[in-house]
XYZ file of C-alpha atoms in Angstrom:
647
model
C -6.921 12.232 8.292
C -9.303 11.884 11.503
C -8.162 9.674 14.295
C -8.489 9.034 17.879
C -5.690 9.756 20.596
C -5.110 7.392 23.135
C -7.529 9.153 25.351
C -10.165 8.936 22.678
C -10.471 12.347 21.787
C -10.730 12.456 17.752
C -7.806 14.566 16.126
C -6.742 15.560 12.429
C -3.421 13.870 11.705
C -1.681 15.057 8.514
C 0.019 13.541 6.439
C 3.872 13.777 7.801
C 4.737 13.424 4.206
C 2.669 16.099 2.726
C 4.078 19.221 2.411
C 7.401 18.188 1.071
C 6.233 16.227 -1.813
C 3.656 18.761 -2.214
C 6.936 21.244 -2.675
C 9.079 19.233 -4.268
C 11.737 18.306 -1.659
C 11.500 14.364 -0.950
C 13.891 12.969 -2.428
C 13.022 9.495 -4.616
C 15.276 6.835 -6.229
C 16.094 9.006 -8.958
C 17.067 11.955 -7.069
C 19.711 9.968 -5.514
C 23.388 11.251 -6.754
C 26.209 10.484 -4.465
C 29.661 11.509 -5.626
C 31.763 9.947 -8.150
C 28.166 8.577 -10.133
C 28.407 6.416 -13.002
C 25.429 6.442 -15.779
C 24.077 2.634 -17.254
C 22.397 2.353 -20.162
C 21.227 -1.120 -21.395
C 21.495 -2.831 -25.020
C 18.254 -4.371 -26.049
C 17.054 -6.169 -28.599
C 15.329 -4.923 -32.062
C 13.698 -8.332 -32.467
C 11.963 -10.646 -30.991
C 13.417 -14.116 -31.583
C 16.897 -14.517 -32.830
C 20.193 -16.803 -31.726
C 23.206 -14.975 -30.817
C 26.232 -15.691 -33.049
C 28.961 -12.824 -31.573
C 29.076 -10.261 -29.310
C 31.669 -7.938 -29.770
C 32.575 -4.840 -26.912
C 36.181 -3.900 -28.379
C 34.913 -0.965 -29.758
C 32.597 0.074 -27.160
C 35.224 -0.139 -24.273
C 37.573 2.270 -26.186
C 34.983 4.542 -26.147
C 35.253 7.959 -24.033
C 33.867 7.523 -20.258
C 32.910 4.041 -20.451
C 34.032 2.186 -17.127
C 32.531 -1.322 -17.145
C 30.280 -3.338 -19.654
C 28.778 -6.419 -18.283
C 27.175 -9.277 -20.118
C 25.498 -12.369 -20.032
C 28.659 -14.338 -18.006
C 28.694 -11.910 -15.361
C 25.601 -12.809 -14.043
C 25.319 -16.949 -14.323
C 22.172 -17.179 -12.373
C 18.444 -17.871 -13.522
C 15.360 -16.483 -11.276
C 11.944 -16.958 -11.368
C 8.621 -17.720 -9.335
C 7.947 -21.397 -9.697
C 10.679 -21.788 -12.547
C 13.914 -20.802 -12.741
C 13.860 -19.643 -16.001
C 14.935 -16.132 -16.805
C 18.691 -15.347 -17.198
C 19.721 -11.644 -16.419
C 20.757 -11.213 -19.398
C 19.584 -12.673 -22.813
C 22.088 -15.839 -23.279
C 22.477 -17.693 -26.113
C 18.804 -16.800 -27.658
C 17.033 -13.902 -28.046
C 13.240 -14.023 -26.481
C 11.459 -10.837 -26.781
C 12.418 -7.431 -28.165
C 13.771 -5.108 -26.047
C 15.823 -8.003 -24.021
C 18.948 -6.893 -22.241
C 21.696 -8.165 -24.114
C 24.654 -5.931 -22.637
C 25.068 -2.918 -20.030
C 27.525 -0.151 -20.147
C 28.360 1.979 -17.287
C 29.968 5.504 -18.200
C 30.878 9.078 -17.011
C 27.602 10.665 -18.584
C 24.406 8.808 -20.080
C 25.252 9.908 -23.357
C 28.397 7.984 -23.158
C 27.203 5.102 -21.840
C 24.270 5.361 -24.671
C 26.889 5.823 -27.370
C 28.918 2.618 -26.186
C 26.156 0.554 -25.839
C 25.295 1.683 -29.620
C 28.800 0.496 -30.339
C 28.552 -2.691 -29.350
C 28.341 -5.412 -32.246
C 26.134 -7.922 -32.193
C 25.307 -10.523 -34.661
C 22.502 -12.500 -34.536
C 20.400 -15.502 -36.805
C 16.968 -14.599 -36.789
C 14.210 -17.160 -35.796
C 10.479 -16.867 -36.507
C 8.876 -15.677 -33.266
C 5.478 -16.851 -31.543
C 3.843 -12.984 -30.773
C 0.545 -14.117 -29.696
C -0.799 -17.152 -27.867
C -2.866 -18.519 -30.183
C 0.236 -18.940 -32.640
C 2.116 -20.517 -29.270
C -0.599 -23.292 -28.770
C -0.745 -23.860 -32.540
C 0.293 -27.695 -33.466
C 4.061 -27.373 -34.207
C 4.286 -24.093 -33.000
C 8.555 -23.029 -32.102
C 9.099 -23.336 -28.730
C 10.086 -20.073 -26.829
C 11.669 -22.358 -24.364
C 13.115 -25.319 -26.303
C 14.913 -26.611 -22.903
C 12.301 -25.906 -20.614
C 12.290 -29.200 -18.603
C 15.762 -28.682 -17.554
C 14.846 -26.020 -15.541
C 14.620 -25.705 -11.927
C 11.661 -26.251 -9.980
C 11.184 -24.113 -7.048
C 7.758 -24.464 -6.686
C 5.923 -27.892 -6.920
C 2.368 -28.590 -8.249
C 1.853 -26.889 -11.886
C 1.490 -28.662 -14.922
C 3.738 -27.472 -17.570
C 4.684 -28.485 -21.453
C 5.824 -26.848 -24.755
C 4.993 -23.315 -24.419
C 2.630 -23.497 -21.878
C 4.944 -22.250 -18.720
C 2.558 -23.106 -16.088
C -1.221 -24.895 -15.047
C -3.316 -24.481 -12.271
C -6.622 -26.254 -12.069
C -9.088 -26.659 -9.861
C -11.568 -29.344 -9.852
C -14.189 -29.762 -7.236
C -17.096 -32.063 -8.158
C -18.675 -33.566 -11.084
C -19.198 -30.544 -13.862
C -19.692 -33.628 -16.701
C -22.825 -34.555 -14.383
C -23.842 -30.879 -14.239
C -23.576 -29.763 -17.925
C -25.234 -33.652 -18.744
C -28.378 -32.668 -16.492
C -31.706 -32.053 -18.592
C -33.241 -29.029 -16.380
C -30.080 -26.867 -16.895
C -29.476 -23.602 -19.414
C -25.967 -23.805 -20.581
C -24.281 -19.965 -21.332
C -20.743 -19.924 -22.832
C -19.086 -16.688 -22.689
C -15.509 -15.676 -24.295
C -13.504 -12.744 -23.510
C -10.174 -11.162 -24.689
C -8.647 -8.210 -22.742
C -4.826 -6.410 -23.691
C -1.691 -5.307 -21.847
C -2.033 -2.158 -19.225
C 1.317 -0.678 -18.310
C 0.759 1.030 -14.271
C 3.077 4.246 -15.808
C 3.832 5.211 -12.067
C 5.197 9.177 -11.778
C 8.322 7.418 -10.750
C 9.824 4.888 -12.928
C 12.359 2.358 -12.375
C 15.288 3.246 -10.892
C 18.468 2.065 -9.063
C 21.721 3.419 -7.450
C 24.291 0.652 -6.779
C 27.618 0.892 -4.574
C 30.277 -1.849 -3.996
C 32.158 -1.403 -1.318
C 34.387 -3.441 1.500
C 32.802 -6.616 -0.272
C 29.091 -5.841 -0.389
C 26.622 -4.805 -2.643
C 24.503 -1.622 -1.483
C 20.978 -1.358 -3.723
C 19.560 1.742 -3.127
C 15.827 1.190 -5.410
C 12.238 2.382 -6.089
C 10.785 -1.035 -5.242
C 7.833 -2.895 -3.338
C 9.731 -5.623 -2.808
C 13.321 -4.869 -0.738
C 14.061 -8.660 0.533
C 12.994 -9.721 -2.980
C 15.530 -7.592 -4.883
C 18.314 -9.080 -1.926
C 17.588 -12.294 -2.662
C 17.038 -12.307 -6.236
C 20.237 -9.983 -6.715
C 22.360 -12.617 -4.902
C 21.048 -15.623 -6.684
C 21.713 -14.135 -10.032
C 25.091 -12.855 -8.778
C 25.979 -16.052 -6.941
C 27.067 -14.302 -3.800
C 25.308 -15.152 -0.435
C 22.111 -12.587 -0.034
C 24.152 -11.116 3.230
C 26.489 -9.253 0.721
C 23.871 -7.221 -0.519
C 22.011 -4.472 1.369
C 19.149 -3.053 0.083
C 17.802 0.229 1.345
C 14.243 1.585 -0.263
C 14.090 5.946 -0.316
C 10.144 7.262 -0.931
C 8.485 5.117 -3.733
C 6.598 7.375 -6.543
C 4.002 5.002 -6.800
C 4.177 1.327 -8.512
C 0.619 -0.441 -8.638
C 2.486 -3.643 -8.503
C 5.198 -2.613 -11.034
C 8.085 -2.950 -8.669
C 6.868 -6.365 -6.737
C 9.672 -7.882 -8.691
C 13.528 -7.572 -9.096
C 14.338 -5.830 -12.505
C 16.685 -3.360 -13.397
C 18.903 -3.763 -10.121
C 21.378 -6.441 -10.845
C 22.238 -4.769 -13.694
C 23.435 -1.639 -11.378
C 24.891 -4.085 -9.011
C 27.464 -5.950 -11.648
C 28.268 -2.287 -12.884
C 29.544 -0.787 -9.796
C 31.332 -3.799 -8.751
C 33.729 -4.254 -12.064
C 33.767 -0.152 -11.914
C 34.306 0.438 -8.429
C 31.965 3.697 -8.132
C 28.770 3.911 -7.584
C 26.034 3.209 -10.398
C 22.883 4.613 -11.393
C 20.507 3.155 -13.820
C 16.806 4.684 -14.589
C 14.684 3.006 -17.310
C 13.115 5.792 -20.004
C 9.206 5.606 -20.090
C 9.852 3.873 -23.014
C 11.915 1.650 -21.788
C 8.861 1.300 -18.707
C 6.379 0.559 -21.396
C 9.013 -1.835 -23.683
C 9.690 -4.211 -20.430
C 8.660 -3.536 -17.288
C 5.626 -5.971 -16.361
C 2.612 -4.799 -17.857
C -0.555 -6.309 -16.636
C -1.135 -9.365 -19.065
C -3.307 -9.597 -22.243
C -5.440 -12.365 -21.727
C -8.212 -15.192 -22.729
C -11.079 -15.660 -20.598
C -13.854 -18.389 -21.669
C -16.672 -19.531 -19.079
C -19.365 -21.549 -19.330
C -21.948 -22.380 -16.235
C -25.222 -24.621 -16.252
C -28.148 -22.925 -14.344
C -31.560 -24.238 -13.785
C -34.340 -21.949 -14.928
C -34.749 -21.538 -10.733
C -31.181 -19.429 -11.125
C -29.000 -22.502 -8.857
C -25.073 -22.352 -10.865
C -24.975 -26.541 -10.473
C -21.765 -26.194 -12.928
C -19.040 -23.876 -14.220
C -16.068 -24.552 -16.301
C -13.608 -21.731 -17.266
C -10.529 -22.165 -18.710
C -7.838 -18.939 -18.460
C -5.130 -17.869 -20.782
C -2.231 -15.354 -19.586
C 0.260 -14.113 -22.091
C 3.641 -14.279 -19.577
C 5.366 -13.625 -22.226
C 8.878 -15.022 -23.138
C 9.377 -15.934 -19.161
C 7.158 -17.243 -16.446
C 7.730 -14.404 -14.024
C 4.825 -13.218 -11.871
C 2.435 -14.599 -14.221
C 3.370 -18.419 -12.337
C 2.510 -17.123 -9.376
C -1.035 -15.641 -10.613
C -2.342 -18.299 -11.895
C -3.206 -19.057 -8.331
C -5.702 -15.810 -8.575
C -8.560 -17.298 -11.262
C -9.708 -19.874 -8.520
C -10.453 -16.947 -6.312
C -11.658 -14.037 -8.673
C -13.727 -16.384 -10.884
C -14.432 -18.925 -7.947
C -15.214 -16.658 -5.014
C -18.367 -14.578 -5.279
C -20.879 -17.088 -6.225
C -22.313 -20.542 -4.891
C -21.116 -23.255 -7.476
C -22.228 -26.577 -7.351
C -19.263 -28.248 -8.927
C -16.274 -26.434 -10.707
C -13.405 -27.244 -13.055
C -10.806 -24.448 -13.926
C -7.353 -24.311 -15.390
C -5.198 -21.119 -15.950
C -2.765 -21.457 -17.743
C 0.631 -18.873 -18.552
C 2.066 -19.045 -22.084
C 4.930 -18.407 -23.348
C 5.212 -16.062 -26.013
C 8.197 -14.534 -27.686
C 7.127 -10.536 -26.238
C 8.457 -8.957 -23.036
C 7.356 -10.470 -19.443
C 4.032 -8.865 -18.032
C 4.014 -8.860 -13.912
C 1.752 -7.563 -11.325
C -1.061 -4.416 -11.483
C -3.457 -3.847 -9.144
C -5.438 -7.141 -8.174
C -3.671 -8.801 -10.637
C -5.468 -10.979 -13.078
C -8.873 -10.031 -10.216
C -9.625 -6.942 -12.176
C -10.477 -9.032 -15.861
C -11.831 -11.950 -14.444
C -14.370 -9.786 -12.225
C -15.005 -7.919 -15.359
C -15.410 -11.417 -17.310
C -17.613 -13.128 -14.730
C -19.738 -10.361 -14.120
C -20.612 -9.867 -17.674
C -21.039 -13.795 -17.636
C -23.669 -13.245 -14.956
C -25.504 -10.645 -16.755
C -25.919 -13.214 -19.648
C -27.177 -15.878 -17.540
C -29.749 -13.217 -16.235
C -30.744 -12.680 -19.780
C -30.868 -16.544 -20.549
C -32.812 -17.638 -17.746
C -35.111 -14.363 -17.582
C -34.082 -13.508 -14.053
C -33.223 -9.890 -12.299
C -29.208 -9.349 -12.128
C -30.021 -8.422 -8.457
C -31.959 -11.330 -7.518
C -29.551 -13.681 -9.405
C -26.472 -12.582 -7.274
C -28.459 -12.235 -4.098
C -29.988 -16.071 -4.258
C -26.373 -16.921 -5.222
C -23.585 -14.895 -3.286
C -21.576 -16.573 -0.905
C -23.079 -17.030 2.197
C -22.187 -18.433 5.796
C -21.027 -22.210 5.300
C -20.301 -21.760 1.765
C -17.732 -23.709 -0.337
C -15.298 -21.641 -2.664
C -13.979 -22.971 -5.574
C -11.170 -24.718 -3.610
C -13.675 -26.013 -1.172
C -12.625 -23.122 1.428
C -15.721 -23.028 3.779
C -16.812 -19.465 4.186
C -17.677 -17.633 7.669
C -20.120 -15.126 7.832
C -22.861 -14.123 5.539
C -21.484 -10.815 4.062
C -22.241 -10.524 0.498
C -25.866 -10.661 1.047
C -26.461 -7.837 3.421
C -23.911 -5.858 1.300
C -26.608 -6.436 -1.845
C -29.243 -5.536 0.607
C -27.187 -2.256 1.797
C -26.578 -1.032 -1.864
C -30.222 -1.713 -3.147
C -31.425 0.348 -0.195
C -29.040 2.955 -1.523
C -30.140 2.994 -5.031
C -33.724 3.079 -3.760
C -32.924 6.698 -2.011
C -31.747 8.417 -5.072
C -33.367 7.944 -8.308
C -31.442 7.364 -10.991
C -29.747 9.774 -13.676
C -31.417 7.757 -17.087
C -32.089 11.502 -17.889
C -29.230 13.177 -17.735
C -27.637 10.688 -20.759
C -29.795 12.311 -23.059
C -29.407 10.917 -26.697
C -26.246 9.202 -25.716
C -26.456 5.230 -25.003
C -26.990 4.524 -21.095
C -26.308 2.080 -19.091
C -26.323 0.368 -15.284
C -24.764 -2.254 -13.286
C -24.802 -3.517 -10.108
C -21.977 -6.036 -9.509
C -19.786 -7.923 -6.729
C -16.187 -9.070 -6.750
C -13.773 -10.555 -4.150
C -10.168 -9.993 -4.025
C -7.937 -10.628 -0.717
C -5.251 -9.752 1.514
C -1.850 -10.509 1.072
C -0.991 -11.954 4.143
C 2.525 -13.747 4.619
C 5.759 -12.992 6.873
C 6.252 -9.723 8.458
C 8.560 -8.294 11.315
C 9.077 -4.763 13.268
C 10.926 -3.663 15.852
C 10.509 -0.942 18.145
C 12.870 1.250 19.883
C 11.818 3.388 22.613
C 13.865 6.285 22.591
C 15.063 8.464 25.869
C 12.652 11.379 25.143
C 9.690 8.547 24.633
C 9.443 8.847 21.112
C 9.448 5.399 19.337
C 11.091 4.358 16.173
C 9.655 1.447 14.076
C 11.430 -0.484 12.149
C 10.111 -2.677 9.323
C 10.697 -3.665 5.907
C 7.537 -1.627 4.857
C 7.608 0.401 1.851
C 6.257 3.827 1.920
C 4.830 3.904 -1.832
C 2.303 7.285 -1.810
C -0.690 4.761 -0.296
C -0.128 6.391 3.177
C 0.956 2.897 5.245
C 3.914 3.819 6.583
C 3.221 7.427 7.506
C -0.004 7.096 9.063
C -1.130 3.833 9.832
C 1.784 2.201 11.167
C 2.609 5.517 13.116
C -1.006 5.391 14.883
C -0.743 2.052 15.539
C 2.159 2.188 17.549
C 1.114 5.556 19.241
C -2.297 3.790 20.507
C -0.160 0.903 21.910
C 2.006 2.879 23.665
C 0.572 5.744 24.650
C 1.953 8.514 22.763
C 0.920 10.827 20.186
C 1.570 9.496 16.740
C 4.246 12.466 15.998
C 6.192 10.808 18.086
C 6.494 7.585 16.330
C 9.640 7.676 13.881
C 9.474 5.153 10.813
C 12.428 4.516 8.785
C 12.721 3.413 5.682
C 13.282 0.077 3.992
C 16.236 -1.189 5.153
C 17.309 -4.811 5.360
C 20.526 -4.801 7.016
C 18.212 -3.219 9.915
C 14.834 -4.663 9.673
C 13.516 -8.267 9.476
C 12.021 -10.715 6.748
C 8.839 -9.379 5.285
C 6.643 -10.664 1.886
C 6.975 -6.902 0.173
C 4.155 -4.288 -0.038
C 1.404 -5.487 -2.886
C -1.837 -6.728 -1.832
C -3.439 -4.546 0.718
C -1.162 -6.654 2.854
C 0.927 -3.639 4.772
C -1.365 -2.085 7.242
C -2.430 -6.094 7.798
C 0.788 -7.851 8.074
C 3.627 -5.212 9.185
C 0.728 -3.586 11.654
C 0.296 -6.643 13.509
C 4.143 -7.534 13.951
C 3.967 -3.946 14.826
C 1.104 -4.725 17.434
C 3.130 -7.431 18.838
C 6.699 -5.597 18.920
C 4.682 -2.843 20.652
C 3.427 -5.039 23.394
C 6.435 -6.206 24.071
C 7.850 -2.275 24.806
C 4.761 -1.923 26.710
C 5.096 -5.118 28.940
C 9.047 -3.933 29.537
C 7.971 -0.534 30.611
C 4.979 -1.423 32.914
C 7.578 -3.739 34.459
C 10.127 -1.047 35.072
C 6.758 1.582 35.695
C 5.503 -0.603 38.173
C 8.650 -0.495 40.318
C 9.107 3.331 40.678
C 5.767 3.584 41.045
C 5.251 0.881 43.679
C 2.112 -0.229 42.040
C 1.331 -3.519 40.305
C 1.337 -3.522 36.310
C -1.990 -4.109 35.768
C -3.240 -1.235 37.396
C -0.973 1.137 35.182
C -1.850 2.817 31.781
C -0.347 4.478 29.041
C -1.698 7.440 28.056
C -0.352 10.769 26.717
C 2.971 10.170 27.233
C 2.526 8.924 30.876
C 2.588 5.298 32.863
C -0.048 6.460 35.234
C -1.815 4.844 37.705
C -5.580 3.789 36.447
C -8.160 6.021 37.718
C -5.819 8.491 38.852
C -5.058 11.212 36.853
C -1.824 12.832 37.016
C -0.579 10.007 39.428
C 2.790 8.741 37.330
C 5.760 9.636 35.574
C 6.654 10.216 32.115
C 7.423 7.434 29.844
C 10.284 9.083 28.978
C 11.715 8.907 32.646
C 10.772 5.281 33.073
C 13.061 4.613 29.739
C 16.114 7.075 31.399
C 15.594 4.629 34.430
C 15.400 1.662 32.067
C 19.077 2.362 30.647
C 20.071 2.636 34.078
C 19.140 -0.916 35.120
C 18.494 -2.766 32.443
C 19.511 -1.113 29.145
C 17.412 0.165 26.263
C 14.078 -0.855 25.848
C 13.445 -2.510 22.356
C 10.725 -5.183 21.451
C 10.144 -7.026 18.310
C 7.482 -8.674 16.523
C 6.132 -10.754 13.752
C 3.458 -12.052 11.799
C 2.707 -15.024 9.705
C 0.080 -16.070 7.392
C -2.400 -17.456 9.579
C -3.912 -20.398 7.449
C -7.178 -21.312 6.054
C -8.219 -24.570 4.768
C -9.043 -25.937 1.357
C -10.112 -29.365 0.238
C -7.494 -31.799 0.208
C -7.316 -32.547 -3.972
C -9.258 -29.717 -5.115
C -6.667 -27.540 -6.689
C -3.152 -28.326 -8.315
C -0.595 -25.526 -9.019
C -1.600 -22.965 -6.722
C 0.472 -20.903 -4.337
C -2.614 -19.695 -2.350
C -5.115 -22.773 -1.964
C -7.074 -20.784 0.145
C -7.586 -17.016 1.169
C -6.748 -15.901 4.847
C -8.756 -12.476 4.693
C -11.004 -12.291 1.697
C -12.344 -9.255 0.675
C -15.840 -8.443 -0.822
C -17.227 -5.409 -2.093
C -20.800 -4.341 -4.291
C -20.646 -1.573 -6.844
C -23.579 0.228 -8.534
C -22.556 2.342 -11.809
C -24.807 4.199 -14.032
C -22.605 5.798 -17.226
C -23.864 7.331 -20.587
C -21.334 6.879 -23.900
C -21.497 9.269 -26.650
C -21.470 6.451 -29.975
C -19.639 9.141 -31.857
C -17.004 9.745 -29.813
C -16.669 6.914 -27.307
C -16.700 9.497 -24.469
C -17.913 7.767 -21.197
C -19.411 9.930 -18.777
C -20.028 8.342 -15.149
C -23.593 9.637 -14.341
C -23.339 8.207 -10.618
C -21.304 5.679 -8.939
C -21.848 3.733 -5.118
C -19.777 1.252 -3.324
C -20.394 -1.141 -0.495
C -17.069 -2.550 0.671
């Protein structure tokens, strides 16, 4: 990666983790093998819906190597997002094929598996609801008959029966828009299936229990979520749970929740030994938070001149047996289906639907992927219906400076229009490659998309060391994206006038670092980066104050550059940062700075949105993509002939 050093010169900055990863020396969670380690296995239901009559662990406890068995009574708490509807182990009922019934720790993985199979479980099968259509049918069995009793963690969402959560947007009068006699009404329906992340490193955890505290070493995007959720499920104070995160072998949203960590923690406490739990690829595919399947229905009222006077949409998201992240993700529809184009009026409803299937979760831009697909296909259908060129339609309708988003947020700046103009120039410069398709089917599309940076709270602490290097402490996690090993060292180095190689970045540790929302939604460079800038400013001020006394020069005449504190305009006039730090140790103590960042806040129109966790977007991200493809009609093989992006 090319970057600029503090003096402005361009330098090549190789990734500091590249060599070890290429040579197989990086130690992920799956590689951690502490002494006296036990191996865990989980007993899962093999049917989708049942009443639990009896669980007998007598035979399993007597099997060779078995050190501990955990059941529902070991984890009394319930967890969730928006609603606390999810027990750690199935308690009383089974709600999906693969649901956890018990966990076993033994000397070997094979012994743990054998003991799990030896647990006797008597079930009374119940009729399952396996599709959203089944779940919403009149008289359908309720996945959660006692849904009214659940603790509400976030107010505002509509709930009832097999509808776990509904988020809505109403702005303007869509009934009046669709009743106009000068509009064309276009209706579209789409259905998408589930997707699994298949990160190279699956879910993995090693847990220990010592001195009354749990230490959880895990492959996660959200160490603080793991800490807080584990404490809630186990019924212990959060201060008794310590989470650290080694390098993570990919995540893509799959690890944006707490899943297997509490099982290992319970078994570690009961056995008194470290416990390792690693999900097989089959377990990953079966239970680990796929991108949800969804049904999308959109209809728009559009004039012959291309003005969108009204839009209505209903999105059904299959959250599986428990609400989980889908409760939160219902928020995204407003900002994806309603975040690209000017709309005279809008009515959106997004519902998370309970079914007797495995729970789902976040996956790379969440439901924005399929909502954008649906919206842009719908837009093409509008253009066909009114006889307008799609690029011209988009240019007339994309959001610009002062336009309202779905929730009444006022957007600042004219962004998408110039991006479309830029894309048109790119298209003109490179001729179509349709001729390369030959006898195959050919297609081309230019589409717009909207996403946003998840902001939220982050903290950072910087220790300036006696040798002039800096140690950055945050709860940020390196997933392979490079933020922790590339972006943050450059940010800190730039602020302190040192080389990025002289910035040590600590792995995430909830005992050492302050609260952080987690790594996801493109937020780390923004949020942790901003906190790091603030921490560096704190350090910088302390260094300049000490250096001012050493050099008998006012702080505002000093600059930090190339590991030195110098008088502005007089090269070689100062001293090294290391010597200033050593002086600080003598007179004021170690040089430490802290900083934080929080959601800056963007207003929405009051009363527009209900059940949304994010009413307005702090940092919107816009993009325009153009693609040509050739498709073999016999084999289905797709070849990308050209691809252009304006971001």
